[in-house]
Amino acid sequence: LMLLIPFCYWLLTKLIRKFRHGRMGYDMFVLKLPVFGALVEKNILARTTRTLGTLISSGVPILEALNITRETAGNALFERIFTKVIEAIREGEVICKPMREHSTPGFHPLTLFFWVLMGSFPGVMIISVALTAGRNIGDEGSNSMQNLLMVGGFAAGIGSLLCALFYLLKMRARVIDELVVNMVDVGEETGELDTMLYKVADTYDEEVSVMTEGLTRLIEPLLICFLGVAVGFIVISLFMPLVKLISELA
């Protein structure tokens, strides 16, 4: 059962992402994740600005360059932003205006669903441990199993609530910094848009490199600690009811 829970979460996510709104909700969810979301966002900005700058400097028409850049984004929210930019260009507007107006994701119900899903995961795992232990110890350990089920339900509820509140507080945060918009604006006014895009790409490439290096140094000890806590929790959850049962029989 404990192995089945993560698989069900993964399968549900894959199924939801098959739909257009599901993909949008998931991609917005990923961009708001602590640390990892910022890394994904900066990586997308570096890739798209460098692609657009290369195409413009090669003499590709701006609309065609924006269409190609949109396909390289790999994120539904950024694809929507580039679509708005293309529509604005066709109407005779500049690039920076729609980029500034549409860089705030706003609320998406499926994004909230993914945050609630993530928040409930630890509690659901505790419930699965309780159910697994309950089958092993029989009726004698039913009180311990019920207590563990209550803890799991409480953890799932609190986790879901906290994650939902975190999303509601962060949903208005911009995914394209004002610095990027201003540099694009300057590039359009001076006729050196490709040069400004290269500078933006270089800046974000450097930030991604620094963040990746830092995460690489942290991930190994954190992973060891996480696995140790997880294994210890599972062992304690399985053996505490048995210890209590043995003490009662003695």
GROMACS .gro file of C-alpha atoms in nm:
model
  250
    1LEU     CA    1   0.000   0.000   0.000
    2MET     CA    2   0.285   0.240   0.084
    3LEU     CA    3   0.435   0.187  -0.261
    4LEU     CA    4   0.096   0.219  -0.428
    5ILE     CA    5   0.025   0.568  -0.289
    6PRO     CA    6   0.314   0.748  -0.467
    7PHE     CA    7   0.227   0.564  -0.789
    8CYS     CA    8  -0.136   0.680  -0.765
    9TYR     CA    9  -0.023   1.040  -0.709
   10TRP     CA   10   0.209   1.019  -1.010
   11LEU     CA   11  -0.058   0.857  -1.229
   12LEU     CA   12  -0.320   1.117  -1.134
   13THR     CA   13  -0.077   1.397  -1.219
   14LYS     CA   14   0.003   1.241  -1.556
   15LEU     CA   15  -0.365   1.203  -1.642
   16ILE     CA   16  -0.450   1.562  -1.548
   17ARG     CA   17  -0.157   1.694  -1.754
   18LYS     CA   18  -0.305   1.530  -2.066
   19PHE     CA   19  -0.561   1.812  -2.078
   20ARG     CA   20  -0.480   2.171  -2.174
   21HIS     CA   21  -0.602   2.325  -1.850
   22GLY     CA   22  -0.438   2.046  -1.654
   23ARG     CA   23  -0.101   2.119  -1.815
   24MET     CA   24  -0.141   2.489  -1.744
   25GLY     CA   25  -0.228   2.422  -1.380
   26TYR     CA   26   0.066   2.185  -1.334
   27ASP     CA   27   0.317   2.416  -1.502
   28MET     CA   28   0.201   2.707  -1.285
   29PHE     CA   29   0.236   2.480  -0.981
   30VAL     CA   30   0.595   2.390  -1.075
   31LEU     CA   31   0.694   2.756  -1.115
   32LYS     CA   32   0.579   2.835  -0.759
   33LEU     CA   33   0.769   2.552  -0.589
   34PRO     CA   34   1.029   2.680  -0.341
   35VAL     CA   35   1.383   2.684  -0.487
   36PHE     CA   36   1.304   2.438  -0.767
   37GLY     CA   37   1.041   2.667  -0.917
   38ALA     CA   38   1.284   2.959  -0.929
   39LEU     CA   39   1.541   2.736  -1.097
   40VAL     CA   40   1.291   2.627  -1.362
   41GLU     CA   41   1.176   2.985  -1.418
   42LYS     CA   42   1.529   3.121  -1.463
   43ASN     CA   43   1.621   2.833  -1.692
   44ILE     CA   44   1.319   2.902  -1.915
   45LEU     CA   45   1.396   3.274  -1.926
   46ALA     CA   46   1.759   3.208  -2.017
   47ARG     CA   47   1.662   2.963  -2.291
   48THR     CA   48   1.385   3.172  -2.446
   49THR     CA   49   1.570   3.505  -2.440
   50ARG     CA   50   1.880   3.349  -2.593
   51THR     CA   51   1.672   3.175  -2.861
   52LEU     CA   52   1.485   3.496  -2.945
   53GLY     CA   53   1.806   3.699  -2.952
   54THR     CA   54   1.974   3.448  -3.183
   55LEU     CA   55   1.679   3.445  -3.423
   56ILE     CA   56   1.653   3.825  -3.435
   57SER     CA   57   2.027   3.867  -3.493
   58SER     CA   58   2.002   3.611  -3.776
   59GLY     CA   59   1.743   3.824  -3.954
   60VAL     CA   60   1.437   3.609  -3.882
   61PRO     CA   61   1.111   3.814  -3.888
   62ILE     CA   62   0.998   3.903  -3.537
   63LEU     CA   63   0.666   3.715  -3.553
   64GLU     CA   64   0.832   3.399  -3.679
   65ALA     CA   65   1.105   3.435  -3.417
   66LEU     CA   66   0.846   3.469  -3.140
   67ASN     CA   67   0.658   3.163  -3.266
   68ILE     CA   68   0.975   2.955  -3.264
   69THR     CA   69   1.071   3.085  -2.920
   70ARG     CA   70   0.727   2.997  -2.783
   71GLU     CA   71   0.777   2.636  -2.888
   72THR     CA   72   1.106   2.617  -2.698
   73ALA     CA   73   0.958   2.744  -2.369
   74GLY     CA   74   0.839   2.403  -2.251
   75ASN     CA   75   0.596   2.563  -2.006
   76ALA     CA   76   0.229   2.641  -2.069
   77LEU     CA   77   0.237   2.972  -1.882
   78PHE     CA   78   0.533   3.106  -2.080
   79GLU     CA   79   0.373   2.981  -2.400
   80ARG     CA   80   0.064   3.186  -2.313
   81ILE     CA   81   0.279   3.493  -2.247
   82PHE     CA   82   0.450   3.459  -2.586
   83THR     CA   83   0.111   3.413  -2.751
   84LYS     CA   84  -0.004   3.743  -2.599
   85VAL     CA   85   0.317   3.910  -2.719
   86ILE     CA   86   0.259   3.780  -3.074
   87GLU     CA   87  -0.098   3.912  -3.071
   88ALA     CA   88   0.024   4.251  -2.949
   89ILE     CA   89   0.293   4.269  -3.218
   90ARG     CA   90   0.031   4.202  -3.485
   91GLU     CA   91  -0.168   4.497  -3.350
   92GLY     CA   92   0.135   4.725  -3.370
   93GLU     CA   93   0.234   4.728  -3.003
   94VAL     CA   94   0.580   4.679  -2.851
   95ILE     CA   95   0.702   4.355  -2.692
   96CYS     CA   96   0.752   4.485  -2.338
   97LYS     CA   97   0.391   4.596  -2.278
   98PRO     CA   98   0.217   4.253  -2.306
   99MET     CA   99   0.518   4.092  -2.140
  100ARG     CA  100   0.464   4.314  -1.836
  101GLU     CA  101   0.085   4.278  -1.832
  102HIS     CA  102   0.067   3.898  -1.863
  103SER     CA  103   0.364   3.788  -1.651
  104THR     CA  104   0.146   3.748  -1.341
  105PRO     CA  105  -0.008   3.397  -1.338
  106GLY     CA  106  -0.310   3.467  -1.119
  107PHE     CA  107  -0.537   3.198  -0.975
  108HIS     CA  108  -0.585   2.859  -1.138
  109PRO     CA  109  -0.805   2.595  -0.968
  110LEU     CA  110  -0.592   2.302  -1.083
  111THR     CA  111  -0.279   2.469  -0.952
  112LEU     CA  112  -0.451   2.492  -0.614
  113PHE     CA  113  -0.546   2.124  -0.649
  114PHE     CA  114  -0.182   2.025  -0.706
  115TRP     CA  115  -0.074   2.222  -0.400
  116VAL     CA  116  -0.341   2.053  -0.188
  117LEU     CA  117  -0.235   1.718  -0.331
  118MET     CA  118   0.127   1.781  -0.236
  119GLY     CA  119   0.033   1.897   0.113
  120SER     CA  120  -0.176   1.586   0.177
  121PHE     CA  121   0.099   1.343   0.072
  122PRO     CA  122   0.279   1.302   0.411
  123GLY     CA  123  -0.049   1.248   0.593
  124VAL     CA  124  -0.170   0.997   0.335
  125MET     CA  125   0.158   0.807   0.373
  126ILE     CA  126   0.106   0.796   0.751
  127ILE     CA  127  -0.244   0.658   0.695
  128SER     CA  128  -0.105   0.392   0.461
  129VAL     CA  129   0.151   0.294   0.727
  130ALA     CA  130  -0.128   0.266   0.984
  131LEU     CA  131  -0.339   0.047   0.757
  132THR     CA  132  -0.041  -0.174   0.674
  133ALA     CA  133   0.049  -0.212   1.042
  134GLY     CA  134  -0.315  -0.278   1.130
  135ARG     CA  135  -0.329  -0.575   0.897
  136ASN     CA  136  -0.013  -0.718   1.052
  137ILE     CA  137  -0.105  -0.689   1.421
  138GLY     CA  138  -0.475  -0.774   1.400
  139ASP     CA  139  -0.747  -0.655   1.638
  140GLU     CA  140  -0.516  -0.626   1.941
  141GLY     CA  141  -0.345  -0.317   1.804
  142SER     CA  142  -0.659  -0.147   1.679
  143ASN     CA  143  -0.626   0.143   1.926
  144SER     CA  144  -0.273   0.221   1.810
  145MET     CA  145  -0.383   0.197   1.450
  146GLN     CA  146  -0.672   0.435   1.512
  147ASN     CA  147  -0.439   0.685   1.678
  148LEU     CA  148  -0.203   0.666   1.383
  149LEU     CA  149  -0.493   0.713   1.144
  150MET     CA  150  -0.597   1.024   1.334
  151VAL     CA  151  -0.242   1.158   1.315
  152GLY     CA  152  -0.233   1.087   0.942
  153GLY     CA  153  -0.566   1.256   0.881
  154PHE     CA  154  -0.461   1.559   1.085
  155ALA     CA  155  -0.127   1.581   0.901
  156ALA     CA  156  -0.300   1.556   0.563
  157GLY     CA  157  -0.547   1.830   0.653
  158ILE     CA  158  -0.289   2.068   0.798
  159GLY     CA  159  -0.046   2.003   0.512
  160SER     CA  160  -0.312   2.070   0.251
  161LEU     CA  161  -0.421   2.390   0.425
  162LEU     CA  162  -0.067   2.525   0.458
  163CYS     CA  163   0.017   2.448   0.095
  164ALA     CA  164  -0.307   2.610  -0.022
  165LEU     CA  165  -0.231   2.924   0.181
  166PHE     CA  166   0.123   2.932   0.042
  167TYR     CA  167  -0.011   2.920  -0.313
  168LEU     CA  168  -0.272   3.190  -0.250
  169LEU     CA  169   0.001   3.417  -0.115
  170LYS     CA  170   0.238   3.349  -0.405
  171MET     CA  171  -0.001   3.332  -0.700
  172ARG     CA  172   0.036   3.703  -0.784
  173ALA     CA  173   0.415   3.689  -0.800
  174ARG     CA  174   0.556   3.773  -1.143
  175VAL     CA  175   0.732   3.504  -1.346
  176ILE     CA  176   0.915   3.764  -1.559
  177ASP     CA  177   1.114   4.013  -1.355
  178GLU     CA  178   1.077   4.385  -1.414
  179LEU     CA  179   1.447   4.391  -1.504
  180VAL     CA  180   1.382   4.169  -1.807
  181VAL     CA  181   1.091   4.385  -1.922
  182ASN     CA  182   1.296   4.704  -1.884
  183MET     CA  183   1.590   4.561  -2.077
  184VAL     CA  184   1.358   4.450  -2.357
  185ASP     CA  185   1.208   4.799  -2.359
  186VAL     CA  186   1.553   4.958  -2.386
  187GLY     CA  187   1.648   4.713  -2.661
  188GLU     CA  188   1.340   4.803  -2.864
  189GLU     CA  189   1.401   5.177  -2.827
  190THR     CA  190   1.770   5.158  -2.921
  191GLY     CA  191   1.732   4.898  -3.196
  192GLU     CA  192   1.959   4.655  -3.009
  193LEU     CA  193   1.698   4.408  -2.889
  194ASP     CA  194   1.914   4.104  -2.967
  195THR     CA  195   2.204   4.245  -2.762
  196MET     CA  196   1.979   4.308  -2.462
  197LEU     CA  197   1.829   3.960  -2.490
  198TYR     CA  198   2.178   3.810  -2.488
  199LYS     CA  199   2.259   4.005  -2.171
  200VAL     CA  200   1.942   3.879  -2.003
  201ALA     CA  201   2.023   3.521  -2.107
  202ASP     CA  202   2.380   3.549  -1.974
  203THR     CA  203   2.253   3.684  -1.642
  204TYR     CA  204   2.005   3.402  -1.593
  205ASP     CA  205   2.248   3.135  -1.713
  206GLU     CA  206   2.490   3.249  -1.444
  207GLU     CA  207   2.216   3.245  -1.178
  208VAL     CA  208   2.106   2.896  -1.283
  209SER     CA  209   2.466   2.775  -1.265
  210VAL     CA  210   2.511   2.914  -0.913
  211MET     CA  211   2.179   2.771  -0.792
  212THR     CA  212   2.249   2.430  -0.944
  213GLU     CA  213   2.591   2.414  -0.782
  214GLY     CA  214   2.446   2.505  -0.445
  215LEU     CA  215   2.165   2.251  -0.473
  216THR     CA  216   2.410   1.980  -0.574
  217ARG     CA  217   2.609   2.039  -0.256
  218LEU     CA  218   2.295   2.029  -0.042
  219ILE     CA  219   2.106   1.742  -0.198
  220GLU     CA  220   2.329   1.457  -0.080
  221PRO     CA  221   2.315   1.527   0.297
  222LEU     CA  222   1.948   1.623   0.273
  223LEU     CA  223   1.869   1.300   0.091
  224ILE     CA  224   2.053   1.096   0.354
  225CYS     CA  225   1.865   1.273   0.634
  226PHE     CA  226   1.532   1.228   0.456
  227LEU     CA  227   1.586   0.858   0.397
  228GLY     CA  228   1.700   0.810   0.756
  229VAL     CA  229   1.392   0.984   0.894
  230ALA     CA  230   1.160   0.798   0.655
  231VAL     CA  231   1.304   0.456   0.737
  232GLY     CA  232   1.305   0.532   1.109
  233PHE     CA  233   0.945   0.651   1.098
  234ILE     CA  234   0.830   0.339   0.913
  235VAL     CA  235   1.016   0.108   1.153
  236ILE     CA  236   0.875   0.285   1.459
  237SER     CA  237   0.524   0.288   1.312
  238LEU     CA  238   0.539  -0.085   1.247
  239PHE     CA  239   0.697  -0.195   1.575
  240MET     CA  240   0.536   0.035   1.832
  241PRO     CA  241   0.200  -0.146   1.816
  242LEU     CA  242   0.384  -0.477   1.850
  243VAL     CA  243   0.578  -0.354   2.153
  244LYS     CA  244   0.257  -0.232   2.314
  245LEU     CA  245   0.086  -0.563   2.242
  246ILE     CA  246   0.374  -0.760   2.393
  247SER     CA  247   0.373  -0.542   2.705
  248GLU     CA  248  -0.001  -0.593   2.746
  249LEU     CA  249   0.033  -0.970   2.711
  250ALA     CA  250   0.321  -0.974   2.960
   0.00000   0.00000   0.00000
